[in-house]
Short mmCIF file of C-alpha atoms in Angstrom, two decimals:
data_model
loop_
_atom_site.label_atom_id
_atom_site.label_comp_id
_atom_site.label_asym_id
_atom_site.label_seq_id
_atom_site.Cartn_x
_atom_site.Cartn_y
_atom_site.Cartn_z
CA UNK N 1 55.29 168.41 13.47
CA UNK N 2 53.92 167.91 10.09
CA UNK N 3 52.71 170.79 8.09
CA UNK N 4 50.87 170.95 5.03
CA UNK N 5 53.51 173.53 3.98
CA UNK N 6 56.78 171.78 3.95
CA UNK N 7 59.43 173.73 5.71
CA UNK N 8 60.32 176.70 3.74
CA UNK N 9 63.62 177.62 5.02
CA UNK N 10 65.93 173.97 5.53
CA UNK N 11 69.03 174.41 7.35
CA UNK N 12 70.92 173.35 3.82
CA UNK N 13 70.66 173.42 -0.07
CA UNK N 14 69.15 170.51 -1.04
CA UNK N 15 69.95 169.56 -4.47
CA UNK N 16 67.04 170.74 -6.15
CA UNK N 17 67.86 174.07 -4.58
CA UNK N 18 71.53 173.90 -5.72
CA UNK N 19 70.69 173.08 -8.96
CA UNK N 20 68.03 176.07 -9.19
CA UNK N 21 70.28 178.26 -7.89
CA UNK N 22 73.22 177.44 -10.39
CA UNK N 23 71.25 177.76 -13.01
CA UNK N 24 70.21 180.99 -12.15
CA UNK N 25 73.31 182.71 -11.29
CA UNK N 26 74.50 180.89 -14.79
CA UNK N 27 71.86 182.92 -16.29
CA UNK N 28 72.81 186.07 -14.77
CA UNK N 29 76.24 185.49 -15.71
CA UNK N 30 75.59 185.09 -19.34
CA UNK N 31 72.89 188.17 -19.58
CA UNK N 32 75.87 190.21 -17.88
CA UNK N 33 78.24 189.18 -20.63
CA UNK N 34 75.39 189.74 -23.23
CA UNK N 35 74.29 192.89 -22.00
CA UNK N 36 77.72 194.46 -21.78
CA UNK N 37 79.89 193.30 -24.18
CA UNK N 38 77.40 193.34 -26.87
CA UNK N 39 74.40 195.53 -26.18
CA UNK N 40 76.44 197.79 -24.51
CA UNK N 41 74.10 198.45 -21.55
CA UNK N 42 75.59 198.17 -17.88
CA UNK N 43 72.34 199.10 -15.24
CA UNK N 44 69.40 196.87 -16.50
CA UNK N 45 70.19 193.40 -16.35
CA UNK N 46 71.77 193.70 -12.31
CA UNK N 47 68.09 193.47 -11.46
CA UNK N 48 68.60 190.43 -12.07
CA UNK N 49 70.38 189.34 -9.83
CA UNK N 50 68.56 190.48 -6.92
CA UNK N 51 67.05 186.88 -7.86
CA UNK N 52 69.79 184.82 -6.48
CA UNK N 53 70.84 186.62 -3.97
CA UNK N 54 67.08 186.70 -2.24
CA UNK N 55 66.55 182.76 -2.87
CA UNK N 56 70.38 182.13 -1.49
CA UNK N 57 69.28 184.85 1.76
CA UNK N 58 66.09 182.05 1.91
CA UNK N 59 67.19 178.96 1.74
CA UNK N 60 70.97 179.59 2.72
CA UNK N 61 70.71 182.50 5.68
CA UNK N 62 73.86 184.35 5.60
CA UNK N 63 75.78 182.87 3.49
CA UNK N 64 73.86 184.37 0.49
CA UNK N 65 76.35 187.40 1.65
CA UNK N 66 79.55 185.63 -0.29
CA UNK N 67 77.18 185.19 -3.23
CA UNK N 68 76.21 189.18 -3.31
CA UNK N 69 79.88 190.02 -2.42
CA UNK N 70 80.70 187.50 -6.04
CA UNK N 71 78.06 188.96 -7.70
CA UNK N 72 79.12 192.14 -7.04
CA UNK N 73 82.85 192.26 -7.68
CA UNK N 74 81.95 190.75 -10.88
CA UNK N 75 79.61 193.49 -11.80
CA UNK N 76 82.74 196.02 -10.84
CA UNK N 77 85.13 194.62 -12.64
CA UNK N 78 83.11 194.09 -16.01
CA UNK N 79 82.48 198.27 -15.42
CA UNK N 80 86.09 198.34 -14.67
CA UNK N 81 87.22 196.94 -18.03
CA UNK N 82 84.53 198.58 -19.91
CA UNK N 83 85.04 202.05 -18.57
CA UNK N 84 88.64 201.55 -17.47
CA UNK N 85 87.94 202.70 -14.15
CA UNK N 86 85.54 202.40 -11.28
CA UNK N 87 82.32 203.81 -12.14
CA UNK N 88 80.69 204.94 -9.12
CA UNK N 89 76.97 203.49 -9.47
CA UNK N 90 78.54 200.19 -10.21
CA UNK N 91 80.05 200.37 -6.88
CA UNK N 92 76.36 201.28 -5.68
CA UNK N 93 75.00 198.49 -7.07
CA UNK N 94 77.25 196.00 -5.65
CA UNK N 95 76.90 197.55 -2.16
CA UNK N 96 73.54 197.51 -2.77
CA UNK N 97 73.66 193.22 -3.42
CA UNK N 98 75.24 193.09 -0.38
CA UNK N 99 72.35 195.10 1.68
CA UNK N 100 69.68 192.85 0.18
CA UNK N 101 71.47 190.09 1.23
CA UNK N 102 71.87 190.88 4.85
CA UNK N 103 68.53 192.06 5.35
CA UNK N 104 66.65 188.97 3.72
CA UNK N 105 69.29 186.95 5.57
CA UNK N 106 68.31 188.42 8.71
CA UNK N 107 64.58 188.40 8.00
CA UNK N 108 65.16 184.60 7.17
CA UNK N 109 66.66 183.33 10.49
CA UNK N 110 64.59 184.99 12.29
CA UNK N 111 62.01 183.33 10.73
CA UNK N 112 63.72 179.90 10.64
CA UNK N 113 63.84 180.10 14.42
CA UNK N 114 60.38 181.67 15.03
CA UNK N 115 59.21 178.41 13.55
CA UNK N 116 61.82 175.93 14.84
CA UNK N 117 60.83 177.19 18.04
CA UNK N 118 57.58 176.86 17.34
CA UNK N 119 58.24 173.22 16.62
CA UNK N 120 59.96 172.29 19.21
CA UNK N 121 56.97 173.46 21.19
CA UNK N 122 54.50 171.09 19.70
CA UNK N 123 56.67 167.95 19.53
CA UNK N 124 57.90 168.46 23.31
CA UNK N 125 54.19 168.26 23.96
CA UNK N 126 52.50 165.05 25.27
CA UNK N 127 49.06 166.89 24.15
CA UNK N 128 47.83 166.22 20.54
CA UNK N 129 47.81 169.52 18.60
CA UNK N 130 46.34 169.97 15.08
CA UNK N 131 45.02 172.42 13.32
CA UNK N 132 42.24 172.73 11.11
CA UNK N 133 41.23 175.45 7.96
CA UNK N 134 37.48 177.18 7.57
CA UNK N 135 36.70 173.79 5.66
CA UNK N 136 37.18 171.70 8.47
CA UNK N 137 40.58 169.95 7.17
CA UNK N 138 43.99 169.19 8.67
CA UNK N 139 46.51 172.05 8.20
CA UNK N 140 48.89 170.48 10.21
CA UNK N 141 49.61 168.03 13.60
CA UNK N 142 52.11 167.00 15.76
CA UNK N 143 53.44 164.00 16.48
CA UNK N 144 51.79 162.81 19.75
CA UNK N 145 48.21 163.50 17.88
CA UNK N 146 49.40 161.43 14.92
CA UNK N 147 50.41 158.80 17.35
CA UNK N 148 47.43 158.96 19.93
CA UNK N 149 44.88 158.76 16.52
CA UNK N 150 47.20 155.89 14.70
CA UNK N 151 47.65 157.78 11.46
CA UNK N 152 50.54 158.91 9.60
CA UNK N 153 50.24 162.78 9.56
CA UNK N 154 49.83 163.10 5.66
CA UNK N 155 47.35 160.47 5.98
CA UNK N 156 45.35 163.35 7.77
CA UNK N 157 46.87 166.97 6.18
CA UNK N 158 44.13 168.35 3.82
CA UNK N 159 42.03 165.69 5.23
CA UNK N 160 38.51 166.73 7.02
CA UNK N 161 39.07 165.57 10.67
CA UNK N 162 35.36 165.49 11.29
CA UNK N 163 35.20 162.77 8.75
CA UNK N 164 38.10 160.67 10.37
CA UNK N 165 38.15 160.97 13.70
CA UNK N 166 34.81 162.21 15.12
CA UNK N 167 32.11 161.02 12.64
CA UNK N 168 30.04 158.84 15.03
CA UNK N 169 29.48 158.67 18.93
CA UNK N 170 30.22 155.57 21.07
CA UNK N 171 26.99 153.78 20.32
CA UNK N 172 27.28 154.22 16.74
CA UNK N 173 25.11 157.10 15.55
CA UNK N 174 26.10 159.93 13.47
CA UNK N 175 27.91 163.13 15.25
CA UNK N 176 26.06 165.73 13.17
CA UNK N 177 28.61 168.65 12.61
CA UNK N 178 26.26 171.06 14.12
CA UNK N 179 27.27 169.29 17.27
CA UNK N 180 30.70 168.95 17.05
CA UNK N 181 32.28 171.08 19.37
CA UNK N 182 35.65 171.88 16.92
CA UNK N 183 33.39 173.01 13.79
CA UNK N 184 31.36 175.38 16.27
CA UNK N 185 34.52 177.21 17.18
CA UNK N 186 35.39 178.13 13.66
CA UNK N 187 31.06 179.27 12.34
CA UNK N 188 31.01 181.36 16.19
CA UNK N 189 34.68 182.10 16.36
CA UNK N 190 34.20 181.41 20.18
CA UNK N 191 36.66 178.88 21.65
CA UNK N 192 34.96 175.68 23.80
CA UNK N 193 36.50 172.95 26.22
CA UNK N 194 34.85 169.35 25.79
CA UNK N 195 35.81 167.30 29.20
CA UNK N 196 34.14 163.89 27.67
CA UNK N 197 33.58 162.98 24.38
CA UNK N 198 35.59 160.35 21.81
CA UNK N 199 37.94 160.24 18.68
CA UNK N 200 37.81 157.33 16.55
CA UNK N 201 41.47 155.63 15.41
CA UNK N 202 42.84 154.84 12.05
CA UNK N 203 42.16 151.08 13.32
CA UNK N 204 38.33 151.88 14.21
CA UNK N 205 38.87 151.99 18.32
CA UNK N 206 37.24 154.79 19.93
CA UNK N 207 39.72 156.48 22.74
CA UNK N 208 38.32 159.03 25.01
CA UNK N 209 39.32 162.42 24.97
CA UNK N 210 38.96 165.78 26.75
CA UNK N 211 39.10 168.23 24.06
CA UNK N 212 39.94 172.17 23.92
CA UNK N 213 39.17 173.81 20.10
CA UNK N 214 39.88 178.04 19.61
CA UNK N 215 39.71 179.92 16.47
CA UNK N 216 42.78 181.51 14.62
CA UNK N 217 41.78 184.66 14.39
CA UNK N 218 43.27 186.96 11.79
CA UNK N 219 42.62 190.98 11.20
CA UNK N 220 38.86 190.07 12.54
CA UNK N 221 38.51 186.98 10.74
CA UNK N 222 38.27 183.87 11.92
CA UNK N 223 40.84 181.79 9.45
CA UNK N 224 40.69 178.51 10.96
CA UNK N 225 41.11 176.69 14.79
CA UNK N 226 43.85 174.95 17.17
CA UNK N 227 42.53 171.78 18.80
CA UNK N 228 44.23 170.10 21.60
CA UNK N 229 43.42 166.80 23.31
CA UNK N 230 44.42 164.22 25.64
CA UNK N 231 43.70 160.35 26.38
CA UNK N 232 41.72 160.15 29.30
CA UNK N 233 41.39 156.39 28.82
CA UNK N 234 43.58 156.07 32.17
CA UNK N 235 41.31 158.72 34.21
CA UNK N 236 38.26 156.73 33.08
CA UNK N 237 39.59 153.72 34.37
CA UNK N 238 40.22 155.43 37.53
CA UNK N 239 36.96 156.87 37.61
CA UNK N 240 35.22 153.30 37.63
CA UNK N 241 37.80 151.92 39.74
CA UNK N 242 36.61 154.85 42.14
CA UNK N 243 32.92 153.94 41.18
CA UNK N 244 33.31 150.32 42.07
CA UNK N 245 35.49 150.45 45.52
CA UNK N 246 32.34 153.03 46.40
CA UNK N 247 30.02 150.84 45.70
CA UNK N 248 31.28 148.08 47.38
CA UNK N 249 32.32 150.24 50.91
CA UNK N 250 28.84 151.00 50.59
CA UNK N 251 27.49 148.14 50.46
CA UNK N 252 30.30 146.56 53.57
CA UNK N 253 28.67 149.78 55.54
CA UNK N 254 25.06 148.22 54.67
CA UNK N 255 26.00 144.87 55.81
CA UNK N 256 27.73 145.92 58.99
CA UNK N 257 25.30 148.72 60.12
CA UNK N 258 22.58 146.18 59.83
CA UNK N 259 23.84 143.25 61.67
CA UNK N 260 26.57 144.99 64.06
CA UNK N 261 22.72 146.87 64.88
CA UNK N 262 21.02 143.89 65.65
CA UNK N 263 23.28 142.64 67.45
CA UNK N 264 23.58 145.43 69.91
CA UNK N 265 19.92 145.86 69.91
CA UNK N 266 19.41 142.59 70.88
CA UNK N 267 22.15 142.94 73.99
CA UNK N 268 20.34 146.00 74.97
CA UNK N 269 17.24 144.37 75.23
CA UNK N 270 18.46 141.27 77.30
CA UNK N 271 20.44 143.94 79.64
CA UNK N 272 17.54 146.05 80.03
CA UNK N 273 15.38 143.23 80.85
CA UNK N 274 18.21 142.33 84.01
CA UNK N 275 18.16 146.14 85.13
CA UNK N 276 14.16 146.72 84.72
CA UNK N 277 13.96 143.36 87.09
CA UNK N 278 16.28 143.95 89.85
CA UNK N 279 14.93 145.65 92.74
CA UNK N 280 16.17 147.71 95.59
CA UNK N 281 15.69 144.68 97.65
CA UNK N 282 17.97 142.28 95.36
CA UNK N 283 21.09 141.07 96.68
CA UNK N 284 22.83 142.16 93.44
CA UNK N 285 26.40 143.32 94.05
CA UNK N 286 26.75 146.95 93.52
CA UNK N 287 30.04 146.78 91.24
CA UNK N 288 27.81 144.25 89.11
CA UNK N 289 24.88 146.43 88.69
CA UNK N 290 27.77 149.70 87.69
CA UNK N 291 29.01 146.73 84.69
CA UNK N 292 25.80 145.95 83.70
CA UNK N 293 24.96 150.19 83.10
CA UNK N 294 28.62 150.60 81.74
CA UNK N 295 27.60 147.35 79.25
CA UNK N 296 24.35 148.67 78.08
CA UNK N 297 26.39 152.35 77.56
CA UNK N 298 28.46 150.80 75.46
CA UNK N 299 25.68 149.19 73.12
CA UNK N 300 24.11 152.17 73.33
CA UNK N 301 27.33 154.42 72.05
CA UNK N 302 27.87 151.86 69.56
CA UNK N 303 24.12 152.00 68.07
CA UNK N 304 24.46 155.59 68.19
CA UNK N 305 27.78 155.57 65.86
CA UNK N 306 26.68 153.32 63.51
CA UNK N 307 23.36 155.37 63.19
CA UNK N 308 25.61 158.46 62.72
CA UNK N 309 27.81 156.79 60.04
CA UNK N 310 25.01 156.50 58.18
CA UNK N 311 23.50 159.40 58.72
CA UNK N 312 26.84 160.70 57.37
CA UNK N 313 26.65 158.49 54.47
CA UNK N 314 22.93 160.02 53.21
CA UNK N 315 24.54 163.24 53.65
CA UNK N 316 27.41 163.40 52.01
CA UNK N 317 26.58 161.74 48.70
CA UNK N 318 23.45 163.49 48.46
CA UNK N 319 20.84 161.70 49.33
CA UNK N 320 19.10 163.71 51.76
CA UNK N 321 15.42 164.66 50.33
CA UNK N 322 13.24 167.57 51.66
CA UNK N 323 9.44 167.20 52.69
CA UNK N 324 7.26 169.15 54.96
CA UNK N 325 7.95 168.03 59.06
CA UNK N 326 6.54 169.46 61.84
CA UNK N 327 9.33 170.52 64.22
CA UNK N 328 7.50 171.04 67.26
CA UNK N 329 6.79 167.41 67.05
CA UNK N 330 10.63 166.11 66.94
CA UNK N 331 11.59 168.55 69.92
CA UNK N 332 9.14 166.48 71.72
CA UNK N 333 10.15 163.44 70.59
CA UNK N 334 13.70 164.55 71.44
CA UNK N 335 12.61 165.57 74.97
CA UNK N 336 10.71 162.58 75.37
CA UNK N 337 14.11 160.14 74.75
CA UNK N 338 16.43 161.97 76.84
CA UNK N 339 14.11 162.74 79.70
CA UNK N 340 15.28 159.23 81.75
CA UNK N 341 18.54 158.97 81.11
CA UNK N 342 19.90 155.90 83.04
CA UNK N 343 22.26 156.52 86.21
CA UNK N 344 21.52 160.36 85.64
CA UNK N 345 19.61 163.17 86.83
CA UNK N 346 18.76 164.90 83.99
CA UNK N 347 16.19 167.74 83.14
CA UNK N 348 14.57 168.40 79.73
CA UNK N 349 12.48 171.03 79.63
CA UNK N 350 10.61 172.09 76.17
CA UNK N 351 7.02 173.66 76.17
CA UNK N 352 4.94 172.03 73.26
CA UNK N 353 4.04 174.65 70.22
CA UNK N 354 1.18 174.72 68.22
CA UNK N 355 2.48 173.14 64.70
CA UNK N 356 5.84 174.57 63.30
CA UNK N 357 6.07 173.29 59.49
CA UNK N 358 9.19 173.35 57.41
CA UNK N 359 11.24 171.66 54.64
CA UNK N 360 13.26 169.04 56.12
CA UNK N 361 13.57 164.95 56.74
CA UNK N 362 13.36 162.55 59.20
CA UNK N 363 17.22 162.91 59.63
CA UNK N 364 16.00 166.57 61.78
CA UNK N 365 15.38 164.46 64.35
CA UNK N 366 19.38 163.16 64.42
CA UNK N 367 20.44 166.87 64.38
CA UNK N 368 18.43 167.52 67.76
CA UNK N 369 19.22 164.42 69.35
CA UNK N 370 22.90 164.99 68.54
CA UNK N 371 22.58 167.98 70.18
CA UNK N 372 21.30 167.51 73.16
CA UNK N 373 22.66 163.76 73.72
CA UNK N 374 26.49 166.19 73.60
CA UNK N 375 25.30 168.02 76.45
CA UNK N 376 24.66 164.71 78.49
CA UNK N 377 27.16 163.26 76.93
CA UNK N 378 29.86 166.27 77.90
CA UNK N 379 28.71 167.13 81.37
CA UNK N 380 29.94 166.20 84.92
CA UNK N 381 27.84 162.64 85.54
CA UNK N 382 27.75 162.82 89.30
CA UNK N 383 25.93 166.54 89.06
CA UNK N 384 22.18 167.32 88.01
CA UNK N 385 21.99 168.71 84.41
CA UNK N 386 19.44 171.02 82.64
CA UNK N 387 18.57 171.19 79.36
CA UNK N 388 16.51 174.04 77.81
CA UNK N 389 14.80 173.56 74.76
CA UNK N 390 13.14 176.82 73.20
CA UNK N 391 11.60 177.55 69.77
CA UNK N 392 10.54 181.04 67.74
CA UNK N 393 9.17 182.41 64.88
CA UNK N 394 11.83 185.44 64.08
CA UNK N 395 12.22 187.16 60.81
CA UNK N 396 15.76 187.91 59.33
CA UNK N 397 16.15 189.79 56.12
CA UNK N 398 13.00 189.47 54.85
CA UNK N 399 12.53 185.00 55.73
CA UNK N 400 10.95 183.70 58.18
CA UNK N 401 12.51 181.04 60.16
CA UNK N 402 12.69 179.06 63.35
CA UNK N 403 15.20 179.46 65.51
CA UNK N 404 15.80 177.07 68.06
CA UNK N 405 18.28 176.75 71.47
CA UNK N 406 19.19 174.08 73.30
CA UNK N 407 20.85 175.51 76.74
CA UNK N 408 22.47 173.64 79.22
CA UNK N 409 24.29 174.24 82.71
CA UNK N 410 27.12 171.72 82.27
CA UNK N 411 30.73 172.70 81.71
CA UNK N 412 30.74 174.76 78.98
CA UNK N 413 32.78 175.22 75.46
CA UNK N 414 35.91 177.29 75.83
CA UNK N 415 36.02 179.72 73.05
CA UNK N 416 39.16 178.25 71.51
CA UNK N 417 37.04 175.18 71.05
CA UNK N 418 34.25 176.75 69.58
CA UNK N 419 35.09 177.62 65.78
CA UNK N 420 36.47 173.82 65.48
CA UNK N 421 33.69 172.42 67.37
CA UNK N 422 31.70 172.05 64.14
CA UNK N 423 34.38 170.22 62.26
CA UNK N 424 35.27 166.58 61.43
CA UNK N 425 36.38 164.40 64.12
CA UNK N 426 36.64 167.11 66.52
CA UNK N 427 35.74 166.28 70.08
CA UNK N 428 34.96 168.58 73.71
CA UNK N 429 37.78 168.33 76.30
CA UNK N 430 35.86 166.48 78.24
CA UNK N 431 37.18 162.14 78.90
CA UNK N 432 33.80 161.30 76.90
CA UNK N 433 34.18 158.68 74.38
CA UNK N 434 32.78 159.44 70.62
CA UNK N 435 34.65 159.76 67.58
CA UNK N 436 33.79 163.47 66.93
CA UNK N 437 31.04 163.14 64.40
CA UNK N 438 27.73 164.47 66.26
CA UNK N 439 28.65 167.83 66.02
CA UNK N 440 30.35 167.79 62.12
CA UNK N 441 26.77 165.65 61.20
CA UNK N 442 24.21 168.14 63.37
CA UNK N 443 26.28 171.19 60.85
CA UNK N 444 26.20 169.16 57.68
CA UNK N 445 22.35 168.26 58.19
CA UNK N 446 21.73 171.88 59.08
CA UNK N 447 23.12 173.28 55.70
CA UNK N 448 21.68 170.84 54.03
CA UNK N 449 18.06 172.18 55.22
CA UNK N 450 19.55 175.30 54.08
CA UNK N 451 19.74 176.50 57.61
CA UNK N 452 22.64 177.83 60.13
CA UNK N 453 24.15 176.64 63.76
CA UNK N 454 26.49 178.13 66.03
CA UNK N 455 27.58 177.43 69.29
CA UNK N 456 27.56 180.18 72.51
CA UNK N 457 28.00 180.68 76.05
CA UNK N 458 24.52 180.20 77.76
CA UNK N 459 25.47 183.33 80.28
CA UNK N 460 27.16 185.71 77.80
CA UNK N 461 30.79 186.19 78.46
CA UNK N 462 31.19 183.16 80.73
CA UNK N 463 31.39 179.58 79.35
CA UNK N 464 31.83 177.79 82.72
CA UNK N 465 27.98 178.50 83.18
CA UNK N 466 27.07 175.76 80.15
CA UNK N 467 26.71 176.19 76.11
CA UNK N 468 23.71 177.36 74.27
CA UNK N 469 23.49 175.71 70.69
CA UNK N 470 21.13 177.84 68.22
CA UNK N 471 19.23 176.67 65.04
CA UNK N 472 18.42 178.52 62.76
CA UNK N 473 15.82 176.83 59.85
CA UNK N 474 13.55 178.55 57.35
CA UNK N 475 10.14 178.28 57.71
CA UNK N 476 7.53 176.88 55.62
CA UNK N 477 5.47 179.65 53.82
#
């Protein structure tokens, strides 16, 4: 880490120390001598050397002890000579040297370690740390900053950062410092995280950053801020790498659902055409005729999924738009399609309503039909099967909405089944073929009409007696 404060307390003397310190104790030496021998005055002057033995406790740690123990057997045995014994506050004194110098010794390390630690911290760091004053300049910055923004760190220290590395935005126009997100965190003193914005390098390349800047706050005062920052070059790449493979899926799904579609539609139509001209009559062979249904099914299941997957599609990346439909009119529309059901006997019953406005799409309609082509889909083919569809005007906390059922007689949900039922690529127990979408789509187009569905049993308490699927939808106002 560079600091605009060179370290204060090196491990060892460098010479310009040594040489300072000689000097001094030289000096000390010679006022001793002076003092003493000819002004006669013993007390005085060992203030004096308090001097040396707090800049060797600074720059030398503990060894500034062996300089106070020097210091003060010298003082002893010039009031030895003098006196011709051991005068007791000489022998304070010299203690005294040797207390200094433990303490500021002490005090020193600690200090020495504090910031080694502290160090450490920010060169271990893959994060680019600086700092910054209340002027907006460099007070200090580690190494993988320096190396991320291609300067040499005194090339920034005492340098406004602003100015170097966040001047301009991409297309070239000023970054005012009212908007710049570090400078605000030092005039509010409230700390801010920036998730996409740009530095500019020594070299004049812009790199993009997520940025974090917090004030250094001080007895109240703000007295400068900490900025860190990372390269998100790699995540951006990733991000239009993600952009581009959606894209192009999208467009795949586009291309498929379109002419896998018309393709099906078209072999529908042809095998309709053979089934709506046969007659009882016809010597077609039954096992034919039970292909040709199973054929058209399978167009027909294949339609539906495709029509599903991109049903899914709208809804999950947002497109789905509201506008005012009439639900009354796509339960009978619902009821109309999956009144003759091919091969089956099933029953749709559904009284028409006067008009029933809400906020919803054209994609309603899929919800229903998803519905109520499960309980076809789900029941026992070679039994009769009865559909109820009912809708009603209820208020619930204060909204209106429109609740709907659709109740059937088939073979029910168990109620294991019935909290997953509504989830991803989760299918009945029944040997019906589907992926397991219908029910995850009917509950994603639901919420996203900012309603509710649940499933229950159709005769409370028994689900062999058939399912009962409610709606719930607000109504318009």
């Amino acid at each position: 880490m560079y600091n605009a404060h060179k370290n204060p307390y090196p491990l060892s003397l460098g010479m310009y120390n040594q040489v300072v310190l000689a000097l001094i104790i030289v000096a000390c030496v010679f006022v001793t001598l002076y003092a003493n021998f000819l002004l006669g005055i013993d007390a005085v002057y060992t203030h004096l050397y308090y001097l040396p033995i707090i800049l060797a406790g600074i720059w030398y740690h503990r060894k500034s002890i062996y300089l106070a123990l020097f210091l003060g057997l010298a003082h002893v045995s010039i009031g030895y000579y003098l006196a011709g014994s051991i005068v007791p506050s000489t022998l304070i004194r010299a203690v005294m040297f040797l207390v200094v110098a433990a303490v500021v010794s002490l005090l020193s390390e600690r200090r020495h370690t504090l910031y080694n630690e502290t160090r450490l911290l920010l060169e271990s760091t893959g994060e680019g740390i600086y700092g910054i004053d209340l002027e907006g300049r460099c007070t200090f910055i580690n190494d993988s900053a320096a190396r991320m923004l291609g300067y040499a760190p005194d090339e920034m220290i005492g340098k406004s950062t602003h100015d170097l590395i966040h001047s301009r935005k991409m297309d070239g126009t000023p970054c005012v410092p009212e908007h710049c997100g570090v400078l605000q965190s030092i005039w509010t003193g409230e700390g801010c995280r920036i998730s996409d914005d740009i530095f500019w390098r020594k070299d004049g390349t812009a790199i993009p950053v997520e940025y974090s800047s917090y004030p250094i706050i001080e007895d109240g005062l703000v007295r400068g801020a900490v900025v860190t920052f990372n390269d998100i070059s790699e995540r951006k790449k990733s991000e239009e790498e993600i952009r581009e493979a959606k894209r192009r899926s999208e467009l795949f799904l586009d291309i498929m659902a379109h002419d896998i579609n018309n393709m099906n539609q078209v072999g529908i139509g042809y095998l309709g055409m053979v089934l709506g001209a046969l007659k009882p009559g016809d010597k077609v062979d039954e096992d034919n005729i039970v292909m040709l249904e199973r054929s058209l099914s399978s167009l027909e299941n294949s339609s539906r999924l495709i029509s599903n997957v991109r049903t899914l599609q709208e809804v999950e990346t947002g497109k789905v738009r509201l506008k005012p439909i009439n639900l009354c009119d796509v339960l009978s529309d619902v009821r109309d399609r999956y009144s003759r059901v091919p091969g089956r006997n099933v029953s749709i019953n559904y009284a028409n309503s006067p008009e029933c406005m809400l906020e919803a799409n054209e994609l309603l309609k899929d919800a229903f039909s998803n519905l109520v082509s499960n309980a076809v889909k789900h029941s026992d083919p070679a039994k009769p099967l009865t559909v109820d569809i009912t809708q009603t005007r209820i208020s619930d906390g204060g909204n209106e909405y429109y609740m709907v059922t659709i109740a059937d007689d088939g073979p029910g949900i168990p109620d294991d089944l019935k909290s997953k039922l509504f989830t991803k690529f989760q299918r009945g127990q029944t040997h019906a073929q589907g992926k397991g979408l219908g029910l995850y789509l009917v509950k994603s187009l639901v919420e996203d009409f900012r309603g509710r569905v649940w499933v229950e049993d159709r005769v409370p308490g028994d689900h062999t007696k058939g399912a009962r699927f409610v709606v719930m939808l607000p109504a318009s106002a």
